């Protein structure tokens, strides 16, 4: 008998849906994969609360997802939330909205589980030399996971240096001033250097999420986003530095003129690419492999494994 699962990954900036169906034969088919930008983490760093506007944007997206999940006859749904949701005092407002719309609980996972699911999802679609640094630049935090032989997680840490958080805390001017950028870069560097990761031992680095895929799409000169084209693209340090420098010198509205750059990402891509640039500086090769498989895939495949 076939079995269909829906995974929802709720981050600080984006909310994503993946629906997989396992046929009687055991073959797994991807039915739909969507990403929507809600910027749920708007103002969370300063207020420790979800902003009403951010919740409204989120609930509109969840209404859309609920319709898709119903239409596809999903047997089990898991709604996973990470950085921004860990930090807020009004989490129950989101939890109630999730339960009302999707009929499932809000699952705020630990950093350890986030690392394990992220690694499983990434390694389902990318191979690279070990030790591998897998990093996920989110809106509120950046996860660093080191994977050794046999796909075992050797270490993981979540740092408070997400694109939205850094943008709101350090880059208030549009475009940011040189002093603002220097302060942001210094803070990011301190966080990375204090993370306990031996960057000198890293044989390869794999990056996931919107900042990294945006740099890849920009580098490839895409006029229409292609997940297949972006997946497994290798970004050099020079490519990352050029994109970061260009975006930091532009107004958010001008960045958003790019049809592949949604306004809610355009406003934080300078901060996100600064985090990416600082990570690339520390990887011996200076290269980053882009992965389109990530924690969302890990969540969905775990649901299938448990069925």
Short mmCIF file of C-alpha atoms in Angstrom, two decimals:
data_model
loop_
_atom_site.label_atom_id
_atom_site.label_comp_id
_atom_site.label_asym_id
_atom_site.label_seq_id
_atom_site.Cartn_x
_atom_site.Cartn_y
_atom_site.Cartn_z
CA UNK A 1 0.00 0.00 0.00
CA UNK A 2 1.37 3.43 -0.88
CA UNK A 3 2.19 5.91 1.85
CA UNK A 4 2.45 9.70 1.53
CA UNK A 5 4.23 12.08 3.89
CA UNK A 6 4.54 15.86 4.10
CA UNK A 7 7.49 17.62 5.70
CA UNK A 8 7.29 21.31 6.57
CA UNK A 9 10.45 23.16 7.59
CA UNK A 10 9.71 26.50 9.24
CA UNK A 11 12.76 28.73 9.43
CA UNK A 12 13.35 32.35 10.30
CA UNK A 13 12.99 33.57 6.73
CA UNK A 14 11.38 30.76 4.72
CA UNK A 15 8.80 28.01 5.08
CA UNK A 16 9.16 24.96 2.86
CA UNK A 17 7.04 21.96 1.97
CA UNK A 18 8.10 18.57 0.61
CA UNK A 19 5.63 15.76 -0.12
CA UNK A 20 6.96 12.27 -0.87
CA UNK A 21 5.01 9.14 -1.78
CA UNK A 22 6.33 5.61 -1.42
CA UNK A 23 4.71 3.22 -3.87
CA UNK A 24 3.88 -0.44 -3.20
CA UNK A 25 7.12 -1.28 -5.02
CA UNK A 26 9.12 0.78 -2.51
CA UNK A 27 9.99 3.45 -5.05
CA UNK A 28 9.83 6.99 -3.61
CA UNK A 29 8.36 9.79 -5.73
CA UNK A 30 8.64 13.49 -5.01
CA UNK A 31 5.17 14.95 -5.50
CA UNK A 32 5.84 18.60 -4.70
CA UNK A 33 8.53 20.84 -3.26
CA UNK A 34 7.74 24.46 -2.46
CA UNK A 35 9.45 27.36 -0.74
CA UNK A 36 7.69 30.49 0.46
CA UNK A 37 9.23 33.50 2.20
CA UNK A 38 7.42 34.58 5.37
CA UNK A 39 10.23 36.24 7.35
CA UNK A 40 8.75 34.83 10.52
CA UNK A 41 11.80 36.05 12.42
CA UNK A 42 11.00 39.72 11.76
CA UNK A 43 12.01 41.64 14.89
CA UNK A 44 12.49 38.49 17.00
CA UNK A 45 16.10 39.33 17.84
CA UNK A 46 15.01 42.62 19.43
CA UNK A 47 11.60 41.75 20.92
CA UNK A 48 11.70 37.98 21.53
CA UNK A 49 8.18 37.82 20.05
CA UNK A 50 6.69 36.96 16.69
CA UNK A 51 5.46 40.12 14.99
CA UNK A 52 1.74 40.04 14.05
CA UNK A 53 2.58 40.79 10.42
CA UNK A 54 5.03 37.88 10.32
CA UNK A 55 2.45 35.53 11.79
CA UNK A 56 -0.13 36.69 9.24
CA UNK A 57 2.28 36.02 6.35
CA UNK A 58 3.03 32.61 7.82
CA UNK A 59 -0.61 31.63 8.21
CA UNK A 60 -1.38 32.58 4.60
CA UNK A 61 1.38 30.20 3.51
CA UNK A 62 0.13 27.44 5.82
CA UNK A 63 -3.37 27.80 4.38
CA UNK A 64 -1.84 27.17 0.94
CA UNK A 65 0.14 24.17 2.21
CA UNK A 66 -2.94 22.73 3.95
CA UNK A 67 -4.83 22.69 0.66
CA UNK A 68 -1.98 20.92 -1.11
CA UNK A 69 -1.59 18.35 1.67
CA UNK A 70 -5.30 17.57 1.54
CA UNK A 71 -5.34 17.31 -2.25
CA UNK A 72 -2.41 14.88 -2.28
CA UNK A 73 -3.92 12.59 0.34
CA UNK A 74 -1.04 12.86 2.81
CA UNK A 75 -1.02 10.18 5.52
CA UNK A 76 1.35 11.93 7.94
CA UNK A 77 2.65 15.48 8.30
CA UNK A 78 5.48 16.82 10.42
CA UNK A 79 5.95 20.54 11.01
CA UNK A 80 9.47 21.30 12.21
CA UNK A 81 10.56 24.71 13.47
CA UNK A 82 14.06 25.88 14.29
CA UNK A 83 15.90 29.04 15.32
CA UNK A 84 13.32 31.84 15.49
CA UNK A 85 10.74 29.65 17.19
CA UNK A 86 13.18 28.62 19.91
CA UNK A 87 13.67 32.25 20.92
CA UNK A 88 10.14 33.63 21.26
CA UNK A 89 7.76 34.09 24.17
CA UNK A 90 4.56 33.83 22.10
CA UNK A 91 5.27 30.46 20.50
CA UNK A 92 1.76 29.20 21.28
CA UNK A 93 0.24 31.60 18.76
CA UNK A 94 2.17 29.84 16.03
CA UNK A 95 1.48 26.42 17.52
CA UNK A 96 -2.27 27.07 17.53
CA UNK A 97 -2.15 28.28 13.94
CA UNK A 98 -0.23 25.19 12.81
CA UNK A 99 -2.60 22.83 14.60
CA UNK A 100 -5.68 24.59 13.21
CA UNK A 101 -4.45 24.55 9.62
CA UNK A 102 -2.40 21.36 9.31
CA UNK A 103 -3.81 19.18 12.07
CA UNK A 104 -0.37 18.51 13.52
CA UNK A 105 1.71 19.83 16.40
CA UNK A 106 4.46 22.41 16.21
CA UNK A 107 7.71 20.45 16.65
CA UNK A 108 10.53 22.69 17.86
CA UNK A 109 13.55 20.46 17.45
CA UNK A 110 16.81 20.61 19.36
CA UNK A 111 20.05 21.68 17.77
CA UNK A 112 21.30 18.08 17.89
CA UNK A 113 18.30 16.75 15.99
CA UNK A 114 18.54 19.61 13.52
CA UNK A 115 22.16 18.66 12.83
CA UNK A 116 21.34 14.98 12.37
CA UNK A 117 18.40 15.64 10.03
CA UNK A 118 20.36 18.22 8.04
CA UNK A 119 23.30 15.88 7.55
CA UNK A 120 21.04 13.01 6.49
CA UNK A 121 19.21 15.21 4.01
CA UNK A 122 22.35 16.72 2.48
CA UNK A 123 24.20 13.44 2.17
CA UNK A 124 21.21 11.87 0.41
CA UNK A 125 22.03 14.07 -2.56
CA UNK A 126 25.73 15.04 -2.41
CA UNK A 127 28.97 13.11 -2.03
CA UNK A 128 32.24 14.75 -1.01
CA UNK A 129 35.55 13.99 0.73
CA UNK A 130 35.55 13.64 4.52
CA UNK A 131 35.64 15.34 6.94
CA UNK A 132 32.83 17.40 5.45
CA UNK A 133 31.52 20.65 6.89
CA UNK A 134 27.79 20.98 6.23
CA UNK A 135 26.46 24.45 6.97
CA UNK A 136 23.00 25.94 6.83
CA UNK A 137 22.75 29.74 6.80
CA UNK A 138 19.24 30.44 8.02
CA UNK A 139 17.50 33.65 8.96
CA UNK A 140 18.15 33.44 12.69
CA UNK A 141 21.06 31.06 12.99
CA UNK A 142 23.76 29.19 11.13
CA UNK A 143 24.28 25.49 11.78
CA UNK A 144 27.72 23.93 11.40
CA UNK A 145 27.85 20.12 11.22
CA UNK A 146 31.07 18.15 10.73
CA UNK A 147 30.55 14.69 9.23
CA UNK A 148 33.29 12.06 9.26
CA UNK A 149 33.58 8.61 7.78
CA UNK A 150 30.48 6.40 7.59
CA UNK A 151 28.33 9.57 7.54
CA UNK A 152 28.67 9.96 11.31
CA UNK A 153 28.13 13.42 12.82
CA UNK A 154 31.35 14.28 14.66
CA UNK A 155 30.25 17.69 15.94
CA UNK A 156 27.50 20.22 15.52
CA UNK A 157 26.75 23.71 16.73
CA UNK A 158 24.12 26.36 16.12
CA UNK A 159 25.38 29.95 16.03
CA UNK A 160 23.25 33.11 16.32
CA UNK A 161 24.45 34.55 13.03
CA UNK A 162 21.50 34.16 10.66
CA UNK A 163 20.91 36.52 7.74
CA UNK A 164 17.87 38.25 9.27
CA UNK A 165 19.48 38.52 12.70
CA UNK A 166 22.72 40.00 11.37
CA UNK A 167 20.88 42.37 9.06
CA UNK A 168 18.63 43.72 11.83
CA UNK A 169 21.40 43.96 14.40
CA UNK A 170 24.25 45.37 12.33
CA UNK A 171 23.11 46.62 8.90
CA UNK A 172 20.30 49.18 9.40
CA UNK A 173 21.35 51.43 6.52
CA UNK A 174 20.28 50.63 2.97
CA UNK A 175 22.84 49.99 1.58
CA UNK A 176 24.93 49.42 4.71
CA UNK A 177 27.88 51.64 5.52
CA UNK A 178 31.45 50.38 5.61
CA UNK A 179 31.49 50.64 9.41
CA UNK A 180 28.27 48.61 9.68
CA UNK A 181 29.68 45.91 7.42
CA UNK A 182 32.92 45.82 9.40
CA UNK A 183 31.02 45.39 12.67
CA UNK A 184 28.88 42.61 11.22
CA UNK A 185 31.89 40.83 9.79
CA UNK A 186 33.78 41.08 13.06
CA UNK A 187 30.86 39.59 15.00
CA UNK A 188 30.43 36.76 12.48
CA UNK A 189 34.15 36.01 12.58
CA UNK A 190 34.17 35.86 16.38
CA UNK A 191 31.23 33.44 16.34
CA UNK A 192 32.86 31.16 13.78
CA UNK A 193 36.26 31.21 15.45
CA UNK A 194 34.68 30.34 18.79
CA UNK A 195 32.56 27.51 17.38
CA UNK A 196 35.05 24.77 18.20
CA UNK A 197 35.35 23.65 14.57
CA UNK A 198 38.81 22.75 13.28
CA UNK A 199 38.38 24.40 9.90
CA UNK A 200 41.95 23.50 8.89
CA UNK A 201 41.01 19.79 8.90
CA UNK A 202 37.95 20.19 6.67
CA UNK A 203 38.32 18.37 3.34
CA UNK A 204 35.11 19.71 1.78
CA UNK A 205 32.27 22.09 2.58
CA UNK A 206 28.62 21.82 1.57
CA UNK A 207 26.24 24.76 1.94
CA UNK A 208 22.45 24.69 1.95
CA UNK A 209 19.53 27.14 2.08
CA UNK A 210 18.59 30.36 0.33
CA UNK A 211 21.77 32.40 0.68
CA UNK A 212 23.95 29.72 -0.87
CA UNK A 213 21.50 28.81 -3.63
CA UNK A 214 21.04 32.52 -4.46
CA UNK A 215 24.79 32.94 -4.93
CA UNK A 216 24.82 29.85 -7.15
CA UNK A 217 21.91 31.07 -9.30
CA UNK A 218 23.61 34.45 -9.64
CA UNK A 219 26.91 32.81 -10.58
CA UNK A 220 25.25 30.61 -13.21
CA UNK A 221 23.42 33.60 -14.70
CA UNK A 222 20.05 31.89 -14.49
CA UNK A 223 17.01 33.79 -15.73
CA UNK A 224 14.66 31.16 -14.32
CA UNK A 225 15.49 29.25 -11.16
CA UNK A 226 16.54 25.64 -11.75
CA UNK A 227 16.99 23.38 -8.76
CA UNK A 228 18.79 20.87 -10.98
CA UNK A 229 21.27 23.46 -12.27
CA UNK A 230 22.04 24.83 -8.81
CA UNK A 231 22.41 21.44 -7.10
CA UNK A 232 26.08 20.37 -6.75
CA UNK A 233 27.39 23.67 -8.16
CA UNK A 234 30.83 24.51 -6.75
CA UNK A 235 31.37 28.11 -5.67
CA UNK A 236 34.88 29.50 -5.41
CA UNK A 237 35.92 31.97 -2.75
CA UNK A 238 36.30 34.60 -5.48
CA UNK A 239 32.74 34.04 -6.73
CA UNK A 240 31.35 34.33 -3.21
CA UNK A 241 33.39 37.46 -2.44
CA UNK A 242 32.30 39.19 -5.65
CA UNK A 243 28.60 38.55 -5.04
CA UNK A 244 28.87 39.64 -1.41
CA UNK A 245 30.70 42.87 -2.28
CA UNK A 246 28.20 43.70 -5.05
CA UNK A 247 25.10 43.09 -2.91
CA UNK A 248 26.44 45.02 0.07
CA UNK A 249 26.83 48.02 -2.23
CA UNK A 250 23.25 47.90 -3.53
CA UNK A 251 19.90 49.02 -2.16
CA UNK A 252 17.55 46.17 -1.31
CA UNK A 253 15.00 47.44 -3.85
CA UNK A 254 17.63 47.26 -6.60
CA UNK A 255 18.65 43.74 -5.62
CA UNK A 256 14.97 42.76 -5.77
CA UNK A 257 14.86 43.87 -9.41
CA UNK A 258 16.46 40.49 -10.12
CA UNK A 259 13.53 38.19 -10.91
CA UNK A 260 15.21 35.37 -8.96
CA UNK A 261 15.56 37.42 -5.77
CA UNK A 262 12.32 37.77 -3.75
CA UNK A 263 12.10 41.08 -1.82
CA UNK A 264 12.24 39.39 1.59
CA UNK A 265 15.51 37.71 0.60
CA UNK A 266 16.88 40.76 -1.20
CA UNK A 267 16.78 42.72 2.04
CA UNK A 268 19.01 40.21 3.87
CA UNK A 269 21.20 38.72 1.12
CA UNK A 270 24.03 41.11 1.94
CA UNK A 271 24.12 39.81 5.51
CA UNK A 272 23.71 36.19 4.43
CA UNK A 273 26.47 36.36 1.84
CA UNK A 274 28.78 37.95 4.42
CA UNK A 275 28.29 34.88 6.62
CA UNK A 276 28.98 32.67 3.59
CA UNK A 277 32.11 34.64 2.73
CA UNK A 278 33.47 34.28 6.26
CA UNK A 279 32.87 30.51 6.20
CA UNK A 280 34.55 30.14 2.80
CA UNK A 281 37.58 32.03 4.09
CA UNK A 282 38.08 29.33 6.72
CA UNK A 283 37.72 26.29 4.47
CA UNK A 284 41.18 25.24 3.19
CA UNK A 285 40.00 24.79 -0.39
CA UNK A 286 37.99 28.02 -0.33
CA UNK A 287 35.26 26.17 -2.22
CA UNK A 288 31.66 25.47 -1.27
CA UNK A 289 29.48 22.78 -2.86
CA UNK A 290 25.83 23.83 -3.12
CA UNK A 291 23.20 21.32 -2.03
CA UNK A 292 19.49 21.45 -2.77
CA UNK A 293 18.90 18.49 -0.47
CA UNK A 294 18.85 19.46 3.18
CA UNK A 295 16.93 19.16 6.45
CA UNK A 296 13.61 19.09 4.58
CA UNK A 297 14.68 15.88 2.83
CA UNK A 298 15.91 14.46 6.11
CA UNK A 299 12.53 15.08 7.78
CA UNK A 300 10.53 13.54 4.93
CA UNK A 301 12.70 10.43 4.58
CA UNK A 302 12.57 9.86 8.34
CA UNK A 303 8.77 9.95 8.18
CA UNK A 304 8.83 7.30 5.46
CA UNK A 305 11.28 5.18 7.44
CA UNK A 306 8.98 5.29 10.47
CA UNK A 307 5.85 4.30 8.54
#
